[in-house]
mmCIF file of C-alpha atoms in Angstrom:
data_model
loop_
_atom_site.group_PDB
_atom_site.id
_atom_site.type_symbol
_atom_site.label_atom_id
_atom_site.label_comp_id
_atom_site.label_asym_id
_atom_site.label_seq_id
_atom_site.Cartn_x
_atom_site.Cartn_y
_atom_site.Cartn_z
ATOM 1 C CA VAL A 1335 44.059 -112.049 -18.059
ATOM 2 C CA TRP A 1336 42.319 -108.678 -17.875
ATOM 3 C CA ASN A 1337 39.104 -108.710 -19.881
ATOM 4 C CA HIS A 1338 37.696 -105.206 -20.148
ATOM 5 C CA GLY A 1339 34.536 -106.351 -21.916
ATOM 6 C CA SER A 1340 33.783 -108.974 -19.261
ATOM 7 C CA PHE A 1341 34.355 -106.410 -16.467
ATOM 8 C CA VAL A 1342 31.991 -103.915 -18.115
ATOM 9 C CA ASP A 1343 29.359 -106.628 -18.568
ATOM 10 C CA ARG A 1344 29.566 -107.569 -14.879
ATOM 11 C CA LEU A 1345 29.364 -103.928 -13.846
ATOM 12 C CA GLN A 1346 26.328 -103.333 -16.050
ATOM 13 C CA SER A 1347 24.652 -106.463 -14.687
ATOM 14 C CA ALA A 1348 25.286 -105.407 -11.090
ATOM 15 C CA TRP A 1349 23.830 -101.940 -11.780
ATOM 16 C CA PHE A 1350 20.835 -103.489 -13.551
ATOM 17 C CA ASP A 1351 20.228 -105.832 -10.587
ATOM 18 C CA ALA A 1352 20.442 -102.906 -8.166
ATOM 19 C CA HIS A 1353 17.786 -101.027 -10.129
ATOM 20 C CA GLN A 1354 15.573 -104.135 -10.125
ATOM 21 C CA ALA A 1355 15.824 -104.415 -6.334
ATOM 22 C CA LEU A 1356 15.512 -100.714 -5.482
ATOM 23 C CA TRP A 1357 13.008 -99.632 -8.131
ATOM 24 C CA PRO A 1358 10.978 -102.654 -9.288
ATOM 25 C CA ARG A 1359 8.523 -102.106 -12.106
ATOM 26 C CA GLU A 1360 5.230 -100.577 -11.043
ATOM 27 C CA VAL A 1361 2.254 -102.122 -12.801
ATOM 28 C CA ALA A 1362 -1.075 -100.441 -13.402
ATOM 29 C CA THR A 1363 -2.842 -103.372 -15.073
ATOM 30 C CA LEU A 1364 -2.616 -107.151 -14.785
ATOM 31 C CA PRO A 1365 -3.265 -108.622 -18.253
ATOM 32 C CA VAL A 1366 -1.797 -112.032 -17.305
ATOM 33 C CA THR A 1367 -3.400 -114.545 -14.955
ATOM 34 C CA VAL A 1368 -1.385 -117.553 -13.833
ATOM 35 C CA VAL A 1369 -3.458 -120.653 -13.139
ATOM 36 C CA GLU A 1370 -1.001 -122.398 -10.867
ATOM 37 C CA ILE A 1371 -0.883 -126.101 -10.158
ATOM 38 C CA ASP A 1372 0.166 -125.324 -6.622
ATOM 39 C CA GLN A 1373 0.527 -127.256 -3.390
ATOM 40 C CA LYS A 1374 -3.149 -126.731 -2.621
ATOM 41 C CA SER A 1375 -4.128 -128.264 -5.979
ATOM 42 C CA LEU A 1376 -1.795 -131.233 -5.475
ATOM 43 C CA LYS A 1377 -3.155 -131.856 -1.987
ATOM 44 C CA GLU A 1378 -6.786 -131.867 -3.138
ATOM 45 C CA LEU A 1379 -6.429 -133.538 -6.555
ATOM 46 C CA GLY A 1380 -3.395 -135.785 -6.181
ATOM 47 C CA GLN A 1381 0.278 -135.797 -7.045
ATOM 48 C CA TRP A 1382 1.748 -134.688 -10.338
ATOM 49 C CA PRO A 1383 1.495 -135.705 -13.144
ATOM 50 C CA TRP A 1384 -2.257 -135.447 -13.330
ATOM 51 C CA PRO A 1385 -4.194 -137.511 -15.886
ATOM 52 C CA ARG A 1386 -4.603 -135.387 -18.999
ATOM 53 C CA ASN A 1387 -8.388 -135.643 -19.010
ATOM 54 C CA LEU A 1388 -8.158 -133.452 -15.891
ATOM 55 C CA LEU A 1389 -5.965 -130.959 -17.781
ATOM 56 C CA ALA A 1390 -8.537 -131.100 -20.589
ATOM 57 C CA ARG A 1391 -11.292 -130.136 -18.143
ATOM 58 C CA LEU A 1392 -9.133 -127.281 -16.841
ATOM 59 C CA VAL A 1393 -8.582 -125.956 -20.371
ATOM 60 C CA ARG A 1394 -12.307 -126.240 -21.195
ATOM 61 C CA ILE A 1395 -13.327 -124.320 -18.068
ATOM 62 C CA ILE A 1396 -10.809 -121.544 -18.814
ATOM 63 C CA GLN A 1397 -11.936 -121.417 -22.452
ATOM 64 C CA ARG A 1398 -15.575 -120.888 -21.397
ATOM 65 C CA ALA A 1399 -14.432 -117.596 -19.851
ATOM 66 C CA GLU A 1400 -13.183 -116.426 -23.299
ATOM 67 C CA PRO A 1401 -9.544 -115.598 -22.487
ATOM 68 C CA ALA A 1402 -7.320 -113.880 -25.041
ATOM 69 C CA ALA A 1403 -4.939 -116.857 -25.087
ATOM 70 C CA ILE A 1404 -4.067 -119.886 -22.968
ATOM 71 C CA GLY A 1405 -0.407 -120.818 -22.553
ATOM 72 C CA VAL A 1406 0.114 -124.362 -21.287
ATOM 73 C CA ASN A 1407 3.593 -124.212 -19.762
ATOM 74 C CA ILE A 1408 3.852 -128.004 -19.446
ATOM 75 C CA LEU A 1409 5.894 -130.243 -21.742
ATOM 76 C CA MET A 1410 4.186 -133.550 -22.551
ATOM 77 C CA PRO A 1411 6.669 -135.487 -24.725
ATOM 78 C CA GLU A 1412 5.126 -138.905 -23.999
ATOM 79 C CA ALA A 1413 1.607 -140.312 -24.136
ATOM 80 C CA ASP A 1414 -0.374 -140.166 -20.890
ATOM 81 C CA ALA A 1415 0.607 -143.200 -18.826
ATOM 82 C CA LEU A 1416 -2.621 -142.845 -16.801
ATOM 83 C CA SER A 1417 -4.895 -143.170 -19.838
ATOM 84 C CA PRO A 1418 -7.310 -146.173 -19.769
ATOM 85 C CA GLU A 1419 -5.732 -147.977 -22.745
ATOM 86 C CA ARG A 1420 -2.247 -147.668 -21.228
ATOM 87 C CA LEU A 1421 -3.424 -148.994 -17.872
ATOM 88 C CA LEU A 1422 -5.183 -151.849 -19.650
ATOM 89 C CA ALA A 1423 -2.016 -152.776 -21.527
ATOM 90 C CA GLN A 1424 0.014 -152.770 -18.308
ATOM 91 C CA SER A 1425 -2.413 -154.934 -16.333
ATOM 92 C CA GLN A 1426 -4.119 -158.273 -16.728
ATOM 93 C CA VAL A 1427 -7.849 -157.654 -16.734
ATOM 94 C CA GLU A 1428 -9.648 -161.006 -16.815
ATOM 95 C CA ASN A 1429 -13.126 -159.526 -16.993
ATOM 96 C CA LEU A 1430 -13.745 -159.243 -20.744
ATOM 97 C CA ALA A 1431 -16.634 -156.833 -20.332
ATOM 98 C CA LEU A 1432 -14.496 -154.512 -18.227
ATOM 99 C CA ALA A 1433 -11.640 -154.730 -20.725
ATOM 100 C CA GLU A 1434 -13.937 -153.835 -23.621
ATOM 101 C CA ALA A 1435 -15.401 -150.948 -21.641
ATOM 102 C CA LEU A 1436 -11.906 -149.566 -20.992
ATOM 103 C CA ARG A 1437 -10.957 -149.894 -24.674
ATOM 104 C CA ALA A 1438 -14.094 -147.992 -25.671
ATOM 105 C CA LEU A 1439 -13.163 -144.964 -23.539
ATOM 106 C CA PRO A 1440 -11.533 -142.006 -25.318
ATOM 107 C CA THR A 1441 -7.842 -141.635 -24.543
ATOM 108 C CA HIS A 1442 -6.811 -138.861 -22.190
ATOM 109 C CA ASP A 1443 -4.574 -137.389 -24.880
ATOM 110 C CA SER A 1444 -7.455 -137.240 -27.372
ATOM 111 C CA GLN A 1445 -9.587 -135.439 -24.782
ATOM 112 C CA LEU A 1446 -6.857 -132.875 -24.150
ATOM 113 C CA ALA A 1447 -6.218 -132.493 -27.895
ATOM 114 C CA ARG A 1448 -9.907 -131.733 -28.448
ATOM 115 C CA ALA A 1449 -9.907 -129.141 -25.647
ATOM 116 C CA LEU A 1450 -6.779 -127.486 -27.079
ATOM 117 C CA SER A 1451 -8.247 -127.349 -30.585
ATOM 118 C CA GLN A 1452 -11.282 -125.445 -29.315
ATOM 119 C CA ALA A 1453 -9.219 -122.823 -27.453
ATOM 120 C CA PRO A 1454 -6.589 -120.184 -28.332
ATOM 121 C CA ALA A 1455 -4.039 -122.553 -26.829
ATOM 122 C CA VAL A 1456 -0.254 -122.301 -27.038
ATOM 123 C CA LEU A 1457 2.009 -125.251 -26.189
ATOM 124 C CA VAL A 1458 5.662 -124.937 -25.226
ATOM 125 C CA VAL A 1459 8.919 -125.889 -26.912
ATOM 126 C CA ALA A 1460 12.297 -126.376 -25.202
ATOM 127 C CA GLY A 1461 15.585 -126.083 -27.062
ATOM 128 C CA THR A 1462 17.936 -129.087 -26.922
ATOM 129 C CA ALA A 1463 21.545 -129.812 -27.821
ATOM 130 C CA GLU A 1464 20.448 -132.762 -29.965
ATOM 131 C CA PRO A 1465 18.907 -132.284 -33.424
ATOM 132 C CA THR A 1466 15.157 -132.826 -33.787
ATOM 133 C CA PRO A 1467 14.356 -135.854 -35.983
ATOM 134 C CA HIS A 1468 10.894 -134.615 -36.946
ATOM 135 C CA ALA A 1469 9.508 -131.430 -38.470
ATOM 136 C CA LEU A 1470 8.980 -128.597 -36.000
ATOM 137 C CA ARG A 1471 5.620 -126.851 -35.734
ATOM 138 C CA ALA A 1472 5.981 -123.069 -35.495
ATOM 139 C CA ALA A 1473 4.126 -119.950 -36.557
ATOM 140 C CA PRO A 1474 5.653 -118.195 -39.610
ATOM 141 C CA VAL A 1475 8.262 -115.556 -38.775
ATOM 142 C CA THR A 1476 8.878 -113.136 -41.641
ATOM 143 C CA VAL A 1477 12.295 -111.475 -41.692
ATOM 144 C CA HIS A 1478 12.439 -107.888 -42.971
ATOM 145 C CA GLY A 1479 15.759 -106.248 -43.768
ATOM 146 C CA SER A 1480 19.195 -107.427 -44.748
ATOM 147 C CA GLY A 1481 21.928 -109.403 -43.082
ATOM 148 C CA ASN A 1482 22.021 -112.437 -40.848
ATOM 149 C CA THR A 1483 19.618 -112.998 -37.958
ATOM 150 C CA PRO A 1484 21.927 -113.492 -34.948
ATOM 151 C CA VAL A 1485 19.290 -114.948 -32.619
ATOM 152 C CA PRO A 1486 19.977 -117.727 -30.071
ATOM 153 C CA GLU A 1487 20.346 -121.135 -31.720
ATOM 154 C CA TYR A 1488 19.444 -124.673 -30.661
ATOM 155 C CA PRO A 1489 20.154 -127.792 -32.750
ATOM 156 C CA GLY A 1490 16.815 -129.353 -31.779
ATOM 157 C CA ALA A 1491 13.759 -129.108 -29.579
ATOM 158 C CA LEU A 1492 11.685 -131.067 -27.093
ATOM 159 C CA THR A 1493 7.949 -130.772 -27.737
ATOM 160 C CA SER A 1494 4.733 -132.408 -26.650
ATOM 161 C CA ILE A 1495 3.459 -135.444 -28.561
ATOM 162 C CA ASP A 1496 2.173 -134.607 -32.023
ATOM 163 C CA GLU A 1497 -1.446 -135.465 -31.183
ATOM 164 C CA LEU A 1498 -1.394 -132.511 -28.780
ATOM 165 C CA ASN A 1499 0.969 -130.307 -30.796
ATOM 166 C CA ALA A 1500 -1.180 -130.579 -33.900
ATOM 167 C CA SER A 1501 -4.230 -129.393 -31.960
ATOM 168 C CA ALA A 1502 -2.639 -126.219 -30.580
ATOM 169 C CA ASN A 1503 -2.957 -122.768 -32.135
ATOM 170 C CA GLY A 1504 0.608 -121.772 -31.291
ATOM 171 C CA TRP A 1505 4.000 -122.998 -30.102
ATOM 172 C CA GLY A 1506 6.303 -120.920 -27.909
ATOM 173 C CA LEU A 1507 9.889 -121.335 -26.746
ATOM 174 C CA ILE A 1508 10.557 -121.470 -22.986
ATOM 175 C CA SER A 1509 14.352 -121.898 -23.102
ATOM 176 C CA THR A 1510 16.595 -119.075 -21.965
ATOM 177 C CA GLU A 1511 20.182 -118.626 -20.856
ATOM 178 C CA SER A 1512 21.149 -117.454 -17.372
ATOM 179 C CA SER A 1513 24.240 -115.682 -16.097
ATOM 180 C CA ARG A 1514 25.407 -117.426 -12.930
ATOM 181 C CA GLY A 1515 21.856 -118.521 -12.267
ATOM 182 C CA VAL A 1516 20.325 -115.064 -12.844
ATOM 183 C CA ILE A 1517 17.980 -114.425 -15.782
ATOM 184 C CA ARG A 1518 18.221 -110.858 -17.015
ATOM 185 C CA ARG A 1519 17.338 -111.249 -20.688
ATOM 186 C CA MET A 1520 14.788 -113.364 -22.535
ATOM 187 C CA PRO A 1521 14.878 -114.313 -26.218
ATOM 188 C CA THR A 1522 11.924 -113.197 -28.305
ATOM 189 C CA VAL A 1523 12.862 -115.477 -31.204
ATOM 190 C CA ALA A 1524 15.331 -118.356 -31.494
ATOM 191 C CA SER A 1525 16.482 -120.604 -34.306
ATOM 192 C CA ILE A 1526 15.858 -124.321 -33.800
ATOM 193 C CA GLY A 1527 17.582 -126.317 -36.489
ATOM 194 C CA GLY A 1528 17.142 -123.366 -38.857
ATOM 195 C CA THR A 1529 13.460 -122.765 -38.014
ATOM 196 C CA LEU A 1530 12.638 -119.476 -36.293
ATOM 197 C CA VAL A 1531 10.487 -120.046 -33.206
ATOM 198 C CA PRO A 1532 8.998 -117.225 -31.070
ATOM 199 C CA SER A 1533 9.091 -117.137 -27.289
ATOM 200 C CA LEU A 1534 6.032 -118.262 -25.344
ATOM 201 C CA ALA A 1535 5.152 -114.661 -24.431
ATOM 202 C CA LEU A 1536 5.410 -113.398 -28.013
ATOM 203 C CA GLU A 1537 3.472 -116.374 -29.382
ATOM 204 C CA MET A 1538 0.659 -115.857 -26.855
ATOM 205 C CA LEU A 1539 0.409 -112.233 -27.995
ATOM 206 C CA ARG A 1540 0.226 -113.381 -31.624
ATOM 207 C CA VAL A 1541 -2.534 -115.894 -30.863
ATOM 208 C CA ALA A 1542 -4.423 -113.341 -28.759
ATOM 209 C CA GLN A 1543 -4.516 -110.976 -31.750
ATOM 210 C CA GLN A 1544 -5.214 -113.805 -34.228
ATOM 211 C CA ALA A 1545 -2.238 -112.599 -36.260
ATOM 212 C CA PRO A 1546 -1.167 -115.105 -38.948
ATOM 213 C CA SER A 1547 2.575 -114.518 -38.505
ATOM 214 C CA LEU A 1548 5.301 -112.697 -36.600
ATOM 215 C CA ARG A 1549 7.756 -110.098 -37.876
ATOM 216 C CA LEU A 1550 11.497 -109.832 -37.287
ATOM 217 C CA ASP A 1551 13.202 -106.592 -38.355
ATOM 218 C CA VAL A 1552 16.963 -106.810 -38.943
ATOM 219 C CA SER A 1553 19.610 -104.456 -40.248
ATOM 220 C CA ASP A 1554 23.374 -104.792 -40.611
ATOM 221 C CA GLY A 1555 23.357 -108.262 -39.053
ATOM 222 C CA ALA A 1556 21.473 -107.182 -35.917
ATOM 223 C CA VAL A 1557 17.866 -107.514 -34.808
ATOM 224 C CA ASP A 1558 16.077 -104.184 -34.347
ATOM 225 C CA SER A 1559 12.620 -105.345 -33.227
ATOM 226 C CA VAL A 1560 10.021 -108.075 -33.271
ATOM 227 C CA GLY A 1561 6.341 -107.658 -34.021
ATOM 228 C CA ALA A 1562 3.131 -109.546 -33.306
ATOM 229 C CA GLY A 1563 0.008 -108.050 -34.839
ATOM 230 C CA ARG A 1564 -0.208 -104.408 -33.751
ATOM 231 C CA LEU A 1565 2.623 -104.840 -31.217
ATOM 232 C CA ARG A 1566 6.238 -103.931 -31.996
ATOM 233 C CA VAL A 1567 9.008 -104.526 -29.432
ATOM 234 C CA PRO A 1568 12.554 -103.102 -29.770
ATOM 235 C CA THR A 1569 15.201 -105.711 -28.898
ATOM 236 C CA GLU A 1570 18.884 -106.171 -28.221
ATOM 237 C CA PRO A 1571 20.976 -106.977 -31.346
ATOM 238 C CA ASP A 1572 20.506 -110.731 -30.735
ATOM 239 C CA GLY A 1573 16.723 -110.422 -30.459
ATOM 240 C CA THR A 1574 16.593 -110.668 -26.666
ATOM 241 C CA VAL A 1575 14.851 -108.208 -24.323
ATOM 242 C CA ARG A 1576 15.883 -107.179 -20.841
ATOM 243 C CA VAL A 1577 13.287 -108.167 -18.250
ATOM 244 C CA TYR A 1578 12.151 -105.395 -15.914
ATOM 245 C CA PHE A 1579 10.661 -107.340 -13.024
ATOM 246 C CA SER A 1580 7.871 -106.150 -10.758
ATOM 247 C CA ARG A 1581 7.246 -107.346 -7.227
ATOM 248 C CA HIS A 1582 5.521 -110.687 -6.729
ATOM 249 C CA LEU A 1583 1.793 -109.957 -6.806
ATOM 250 C CA THR A 1584 -0.513 -112.618 -5.392
ATOM 251 C CA GLN A 1585 -3.459 -111.203 -7.361
ATOM 252 C CA ARG A 1586 -1.792 -112.472 -10.556
ATOM 253 C CA PHE A 1587 -2.288 -116.082 -9.418
ATOM 254 C CA VAL A 1588 -5.295 -118.379 -9.023
ATOM 255 C CA SER A 1589 -5.149 -121.991 -7.909
ATOM 256 C CA ALA A 1590 -5.956 -124.635 -10.536
ATOM 257 C CA VAL A 1591 -8.201 -126.490 -8.094
ATOM 258 C CA ASP A 1592 -10.219 -123.306 -7.510
ATOM 259 C CA VAL A 1593 -10.749 -122.979 -11.281
ATOM 260 C CA LEU A 1594 -11.805 -126.632 -11.526
ATOM 261 C CA ASP A 1595 -14.199 -126.285 -8.594
ATOM 262 C CA GLY A 1596 -15.818 -123.110 -9.945
ATOM 263 C CA ARG A 1597 -14.414 -120.826 -7.268
ATOM 264 C CA VAL A 1598 -12.881 -118.438 -9.845
ATOM 265 C CA LEU A 1599 -15.244 -116.061 -11.635
ATOM 266 C CA GLU A 1600 -15.260 -116.202 -15.436
ATOM 267 C CA ALA A 1601 -14.982 -112.410 -15.411
ATOM 268 C CA ASP A 1602 -11.560 -112.752 -13.769
ATOM 269 C CA LEU A 1603 -10.284 -114.764 -16.760
ATOM 270 C CA ARG A 1604 -12.154 -113.081 -19.614
ATOM 271 C CA GLY A 1605 -9.817 -111.330 -22.049
ATOM 272 C CA GLN A 1606 -6.752 -112.349 -20.047
ATOM 273 C CA LEU A 1607 -3.542 -113.988 -21.163
ATOM 274 C CA VAL A 1608 -3.884 -117.140 -19.058
ATOM 275 C CA LEU A 1609 -0.783 -119.160 -18.244
ATOM 276 C CA ILE A 1610 -1.134 -122.677 -16.806
ATOM 277 C CA GLY A 1611 1.999 -123.619 -14.878
ATOM 278 C CA LEU A 1612 3.467 -125.684 -12.050
ATOM 279 C CA THR A 1613 4.402 -124.038 -8.750
ATOM 280 C CA GLY A 1614 3.880 -126.848 -6.203
ATOM 281 C CA VAL A 1615 6.659 -128.062 -3.941
ATOM 282 C CA ALA A 1616 9.361 -130.023 -5.850
ATOM 283 C CA LEU A 1617 7.877 -128.905 -9.204
ATOM 284 C CA GLN A 1618 9.596 -126.470 -11.577
ATOM 285 C CA GLU A 1619 7.840 -123.083 -11.697
#
């Protein structure tokens, strides 16, 4: 069956991809620094997942540099299995003094929660096909205008454990839809069980500006723009934005182990939007 709309969409996508390849975005500034848990970090500090007291130390070191915001692009839906109390419960420690000493140690999750609470930290949310049984934490999104808000919808969400979630300053969506494996558009806001949740990028910009809420402008059943503090971004009618990619730039990235070992200058992180993410072999980037 001939589908004119589908043919036009494919043609537009092919032309858009050609522009991306032939004329990638030229960047004059690099406001984002990716602290990557890369192969070098895994080799020196051990396989993933790391104990969360190590993640806590990473967050504290980055925070000392006074970044604009820290996005932790790692979902932690279960308590840290490497925490002392969990190891104690899974083993048979006959030495009572040792057992008491382990029980007295702070949990790894409490250490990470404390580090997150003292930083402009944003945790991630992933949309799911199953409804969420608990209340969802999200920054307020005020809708201005009339009509429905036709943003992407998810029945539920996967989040980090509440001890960590409650300590964050923001929560950003990382889910997006691809077309035959190619990502061309990213949502700025999505509805999760009726709650509007901003994307990770938009939420980091809100936290960086210490804005109390986000703004969604709609008219005639279509989204016109989203706003975070002083920033306003025009969008597609469903609230998505087309991504204009630049070339891969190695100067955007620093290794997590180099940050932990003090080999990254604080000046290189100060005022930056810092994203902590996984790039090592066999790990999702």
